[in-house]
PDB file of C-alpha atoms in Angstrom:
ATOM      1  CA  PRO A1024     124.453 117.686 102.039  1.00 55.00           C
ATOM      2  CA  LEU A1025     124.432 117.722 105.843  1.00 59.00           C
ATOM      3  CA  ALA A1026     121.394 115.444 105.983  1.00 72.00           C
ATOM      4  CA  ALA A1027     123.025 113.164 103.389  1.00 72.00           C
ATOM      5  CA  ASP A1028     126.201 113.066 105.470  1.00 76.00           C
ATOM      6  CA  ALA A1029     124.245 111.878 108.544  1.00 80.00           C
ATOM      7  CA  GLN A1030     122.245 109.414 106.446  1.00 79.00           C
ATOM      8  CA  ALA A1031     125.328 107.928 104.801  1.00 79.00           C
ATOM      9  CA  ALA A1032     127.000 107.554 108.195  1.00 80.00           C
ATOM     10  CA  ALA A1033     123.881 105.901 109.641  1.00 83.00           C
ATOM     11  CA  LEU A1034     123.614 103.504 106.694  1.00 81.00           C
ATOM     12  CA  LEU A1035     127.239 102.453 106.951  1.00 80.00           C
ATOM     13  CA  ASP A1036     127.016 102.101 110.734  1.00 83.00           C
ATOM     14  CA  PHE A1037     123.898  99.944 110.397  1.00 84.00           C
ATOM     15  CA  ALA A1038     125.507  97.748 107.754  1.00 81.00           C
ATOM     16  CA  ARG A1039     128.877  97.449 109.489  1.00 80.00           C
ATOM     17  CA  ASP A1040     127.952  97.231 113.164  1.00 83.00           C
ATOM     18  CA  THR A1041     124.229  96.930 113.864  1.00 87.00           C
ATOM     19  CA  ALA A1042     122.990  94.278 111.473  1.00 84.00           C
ATOM     20  CA  PRO A1043     125.596  92.982 109.014  1.00 83.00           C
ATOM     21  CA  GLN A1044     123.884  89.562 109.270  1.00 87.00           C
ATOM     22  CA  LEU A1045     120.967  90.999 107.283  1.00 84.00           C
ATOM     23  CA  LEU A1046     123.125  91.570 104.243  1.00 80.00           C
ATOM     24  CA  PRO A1047     124.471  88.905 101.870  1.00 79.00           C
ATOM     25  CA  ARG A1048     127.953  87.830 102.922  1.00 79.00           C
ATOM     26  CA  ASP A1049     129.484  88.547  99.493  1.00 79.00           C
ATOM     27  CA  VAL A1050     128.138  92.117  99.707  1.00 74.00           C
ATOM     28  CA  VAL A1051     129.448  92.745 103.214  1.00 74.00           C
ATOM     29  CA  ASP A1052     132.846  91.223 102.304  1.00 77.00           C
ATOM     30  CA  HIS A1053     133.204  93.194  99.049  1.00 75.00           C
ATOM     31  CA  PRO A1054     136.165  95.563  99.443  1.00 72.00           C
ATOM     32  CA  THR A1055     134.396  98.680  98.181  1.00 71.00           C
ATOM     33  CA  PHE A1056     131.177  98.144 100.080  1.00 70.00           C
ATOM     34  CA  LEU A1057     131.020  99.912 103.440  1.00 65.00           C
ATOM     35  CA  SER A1058     134.091 101.946 102.531  1.00 67.00           C
ATOM     36  CA  SER A1059     134.634 105.676 102.851  1.00 67.00           C
ATOM     37  CA  ASP A1060     134.460 105.670  99.048  1.00 72.00           C
ATOM     38  CA  LEU A1061     130.836 104.510  99.215  1.00 74.00           C
ATOM     39  CA  GLU A1062     130.089 107.237 101.755  1.00 76.00           C
ATOM     40  CA  ALA A1063     131.695 109.823  99.457  1.00 80.00           C
ATOM     41  CA  GLN A1064     129.634 108.524  96.513  1.00 79.00           C
ATOM     42  CA  ILE A1065     126.421 108.796  98.551  1.00 81.00           C
ATOM     43  CA  LEU A1066     127.283 112.362  99.486  1.00 83.00           C
ATOM     44  CA  HIS A1067     128.259 113.290  95.925  1.00 84.00           C
ATOM     45  CA  THR A1068     125.144 111.869  94.325  1.00 84.00           C
ATOM     46  CA  SER A1069     122.937 113.518  96.951  1.00 85.00           C
ATOM     47  CA  LEU A1070     123.920 116.824  95.401  1.00 88.00           C
ATOM     48  CA  TYR A1071     122.243 115.736  92.151  1.00 91.00           C
ATOM     49  CA  TYR A1072     119.162 113.961  93.506  1.00 90.00           C
ATOM     50  CA  GLN A1073     116.704 116.608  92.261  1.00 93.00           C
ATOM     51  CA  GLU A1074     118.397 116.815  88.867  1.00 95.00           C
ATOM     52  CA  MET A1075     118.153 113.037  88.488  1.00 95.00           C
ATOM     53  CA  LEU A1076     114.476 113.132  89.371  1.00 95.00           C
ATOM     54  CA  ASP A1077     113.828 116.050  87.018  1.00 97.00           C
ATOM     55  CA  ARG A1078     115.591 114.166  84.215  1.00 97.00           C
ATOM     56  CA  MET A1079     113.500 111.077  84.790  1.00 97.00           C
ATOM     57  CA  CYS A1080     110.242 113.092  84.798  1.00 97.00           C
ATOM     58  CA  ALA A1081     111.073 115.295  81.789  1.00 97.00           C
ATOM     59  CA  ASN A1082     109.030 113.127  79.398  1.00 98.00           C
ATOM     60  CA  PRO A1083     105.573 112.435  80.869  1.00 97.00           C
ATOM     61  CA  ASP A1084     105.474 109.082  78.986  1.00 97.00           C
ATOM     62  CA  TYR A1085     108.101 107.880  81.455  1.00 98.00           C
ATOM     63  CA  VAL A1086     105.934 108.680  84.510  1.00 97.00           C
ATOM     64  CA  ALA A1087     103.068 106.438  85.616  1.00 93.00           C
ATOM     65  CA  TYR A1088     100.738 105.774  88.518  1.00 90.00           C
ATOM     66  CA  ALA A1089     101.501 102.428  90.128  1.00 85.00           C
ATOM     67  CA  HIS A1090     102.398 100.777  93.383  1.00 77.00           C
ATOM     68  CA  PRO A1091     106.188 100.763  93.808  1.00 75.00           C
ATOM     69  CA  ASN A1092     106.125  97.025  93.276  1.00 70.00           C
ATOM     70  CA  LEU A1093     103.492  94.553  92.278  1.00 60.00           C
ATOM     71  CA  ASN A1094     104.781  91.570  94.130  1.00 67.00           C
ATOM     72  CA  ALA A1095     102.263  88.873  94.898  1.00 66.00           C
ATOM     73  CA  ASP A1096     101.406  90.374  98.276  1.00 73.00           C
ATOM     74  CA  ASN A1097     100.221  93.635  96.652  1.00 73.00           C
ATOM     75  CA  ALA A1098      97.896  92.312  93.966  1.00 74.00           C
ATOM     76  CA  TRP A1099      94.860  90.122  93.612  1.00 79.00           C
ATOM     77  CA  TRP A1100      93.744  88.053  90.671  1.00 83.00           C
ATOM     78  CA  PHE A1101      90.335  87.200  89.226  1.00 90.00           C
ATOM     79  CA  VAL A1102      88.783  85.758  86.118  1.00 94.00           C
ATOM     80  CA  ASP A1103      86.828  88.357  84.133  1.00 90.00           C
ATOM     81  CA  LYS A1104      83.209  87.157  83.844  1.00 92.00           C
ATOM     82  CA  GLU A1105      82.792  88.257  80.216  1.00 93.00           C
ATOM     83  CA  SER A1106      86.143  87.505  78.644  1.00 93.00           C
ATOM     84  CA  LYS A1107      86.984  84.552  80.904  1.00 94.00           C
ATOM     85  CA  GLU A1108      90.551  85.911  81.007  1.00 94.00           C
ATOM     86  CA  LEU A1109      92.722  86.216  84.082  1.00 92.00           C
ATOM     87  CA  ASP A1110      92.931  89.815  85.305  1.00 88.00           C
ATOM     88  CA  CYS A1111      94.453  91.507  88.340  1.00 81.00           C
ATOM     89  CA  GLY A1112      94.041  94.491  90.588  1.00 79.00           C
ATOM     90  CA  VAL A1113      96.130  96.433  93.114  1.00 70.00           C
ATOM     91  CA  LEU A1114      95.389  95.521  96.712  1.00 73.00           C
ATOM     92  CA  ASP A1115      98.020  97.642  98.514  1.00 74.00           C
ATOM     93  CA  TRP A1116      97.420 101.350  97.898  1.00 73.00           C
ATOM     94  CA  GLY A1117      99.987 102.541 100.468  1.00 76.00           C
ATOM     95  CA  GLY A1118     102.700 103.474  97.986  1.00 78.00           C
ATOM     96  CA  PHE A1119     100.491 103.988  94.944  1.00 81.00           C
ATOM     97  CA  LYS A1120     101.443 107.268  93.242  1.00 87.00           C
ATOM     98  CA  ALA A1121     102.895 108.815  90.126  1.00 93.00           C
ATOM     99  CA  ARG A1122     106.630 108.393  89.777  1.00 93.00           C
ATOM    100  CA  PRO A1123     109.118 107.571  87.012  1.00 95.00           C
ATOM    101  CA  ILE A1124     108.424 104.103  85.604  1.00 94.00           C
ATOM    102  CA  ALA A1125     112.056 103.212  86.281  1.00 94.00           C
ATOM    103  CA  PHE A1126     111.253 103.290  90.001  1.00 91.00           C
ATOM    104  CA  HIS A1127     108.340 100.883  89.531  1.00 89.00           C
ATOM    105  CA  LEU A1128     110.467  98.612  87.347  1.00 90.00           C
ATOM    106  CA  LYS A1129     113.408  98.769  89.736  1.00 88.00           C
ATOM    107  CA  MET A1130     111.208  97.775  92.667  1.00 85.00           C
ATOM    108  CA  ALA A1131     109.345  95.006  90.833  1.00 82.00           C
ATOM    109  CA  LEU A1132     112.404  93.519  89.129  1.00 83.00           C
ATOM    110  CA  GLY A1133     114.579  94.096  92.162  1.00 78.00           C
ATOM    111  CA  ALA A1134     112.448  91.647  94.109  1.00 74.00           C
ATOM    112  CA  ALA A1135     113.701  88.938  91.788  1.00 76.00           C
ATOM    113  CA  GLY A1136     117.291  89.536  92.892  1.00 75.00           C
ATOM    114  CA  TYR A1137     120.381  91.204  91.500  1.00 76.00           C
ATOM    115  CA  GLU A1138     121.703  88.135  89.716  1.00 82.00           C
ATOM    116  CA  LEU A1139     118.478  87.570  87.787  1.00 85.00           C
ATOM    117  CA  PHE A1140     118.426  91.157  86.606  1.00 84.00           C
ATOM    118  CA  GLU A1141     122.092  91.075  85.611  1.00 86.00           C
ATOM    119  CA  GLN A1142     121.507  87.928  83.547  1.00 92.00           C
ATOM    120  CA  HIS A1143     118.092  88.749  82.063  1.00 93.00           C
ATOM    121  CA  GLY A1144     117.498  92.460  82.659  1.00 90.00           C
ATOM    122  CA  GLU A1145     117.694  93.606  79.058  1.00 93.00           C
ATOM    123  CA  LYS A1146     115.333  90.859  77.933  1.00 95.00           C
ATOM    124  CA  LEU A1147     112.889  91.709  80.751  1.00 93.00           C
ATOM    125  CA  LEU A1148     112.972  95.398  79.870  1.00 94.00           C
ATOM    126  CA  THR A1149     112.463  94.582  76.198  1.00 97.00           C
ATOM    127  CA  MET A1150     109.445  92.428  77.167  1.00 96.00           C
ATOM    128  CA  PHE A1151     108.105  95.382  79.176  1.00 94.00           C
ATOM    129  CA  ILE A1152     108.528  97.737  76.225  1.00 97.00           C
ATOM    130  CA  ASP A1153     106.886  95.257  73.833  1.00 97.00           C
ATOM    131  CA  SER A1154     103.980  94.689  76.236  1.00 96.00           C
ATOM    132  CA  CYS A1155     103.380  98.453  76.540  1.00 95.00           C
ATOM    133  CA  ILE A1156     103.224  98.783  72.769  1.00 97.00           C
ATOM    134  CA  GLU A1157     100.876  95.791  72.456  1.00 97.00           C
ATOM    135  CA  GLU A1158      98.519  97.349  75.022  1.00 94.00           C
ATOM    136  CA  GLY A1159      98.511 100.741  73.265  1.00 95.00           C
ATOM    137  CA  GLY A1160     101.042 102.466  75.485  1.00 94.00           C
ATOM    138  CA  PRO A1161     104.044 104.523  74.483  1.00 95.00           C
ATOM    139  CA  LYS A1162     107.067 103.055  72.696  1.00 95.00           C
ATOM    140  CA  TYR A1163     109.796 103.308  75.261  1.00 97.00           C
ATOM    141  CA  ASP A1164     113.451 103.536  74.284  1.00 97.00           C
ATOM    142  CA  LEU A1165     115.465 100.656  75.778  1.00 97.00           C
ATOM    143  CA  ASP A1166     118.587 102.781  76.326  1.00 97.00           C
ATOM    144  CA  GLU A1167     116.528 105.463  78.038  1.00 97.00           C
ATOM    145  CA  ILE A1168     114.884 102.890  80.311  1.00 96.00           C
ATOM    146  CA  LYS A1169     118.278 101.412  81.186  1.00 94.00           C
ATOM    147  CA  LEU A1170     119.658 104.872  81.990  1.00 96.00           C
ATOM    148  CA  GLN A1171     116.627 105.661  84.139  1.00 96.00           C
ATOM    149  CA  MET A1172     117.008 102.312  85.932  1.00 93.00           C
ATOM    150  CA  THR A1173     120.589 103.291  86.816  1.00 91.00           C
ATOM    151  CA  LEU A1174     119.383 106.648  88.105  1.00 94.00           C
ATOM    152  CA  ALA A1175     116.628 104.912  90.098  1.00 92.00           C
ATOM    153  CA  ARG A1176     119.102 102.551  91.730  1.00 88.00           C
ATOM    154  CA  THR A1177     121.339 105.462  92.604  1.00 87.00           C
ATOM    155  CA  MET A1178     118.452 107.395  94.104  1.00 88.00           C
ATOM    156  CA  MET A1179     117.251 104.304  95.989  1.00 85.00           C
ATOM    157  CA  VAL A1180     120.470 104.324  98.065  1.00 80.00           C
ATOM    158  CA  HIS A1181     119.351 107.698  99.442  1.00 77.00           C
ATOM    159  CA  ALA A1182     115.887 106.363 100.232  1.00 78.00           C
ATOM    160  CA  ILE A1183     117.394 103.424 102.099  1.00 78.00           C
ATOM    161  CA  ALA A1184     119.876 105.603 103.938  1.00 77.00           C
ATOM    162  CA  SER A1185     117.103 107.985 105.061  1.00 77.00           C
ATOM    163  CA  ALA A1186     115.074 105.045 106.416  1.00 79.00           C
ATOM    164  CA  VAL A1187     117.804 103.467 108.557  1.00 80.00           C
ATOM    165  CA  ASP A1188     116.749 105.354 111.705  1.00 76.00           C
ATOM    166  CA  THR A1189     113.205 103.931 111.398  1.00 76.00           C
ATOM    167  CA  ILE A1190     114.332 100.284 111.396  1.00 71.00           C
TER     168      ILE A1190
END
């Protein structure tokens, strides 16, 4: 809790005073953003960080090895010589590790922007689930994936707050 207190304060200070120009104006101007309520929420959820992670890792089907995002700068594409089909590989191994799939999805889909996910998130997650089944993977539960995505977003605030002093 003490570390979370310092991290929350650093995050709010960074967003309010150091570099508010880096954040979207509608976010900075939102009445609940950068409020003491946000700081209290960060502190409160920090108490449950490990429980959230344990919950997300309880079913091994919901944990996978991957890079935290597979944006275009982290992958390479090639045409398979035998099948003549387009294939891809991971180029950036820096963040490649096992973690809840919701983290991977949050990072990959988050790059598309909040509005896109709000409008099309359920369809994108359903497409992910269907693709996993088609490729012989587990049948994920949409409600479970959505819950884990919420937990991942909550936990991501802590990761961002802990990184402020390195910016």
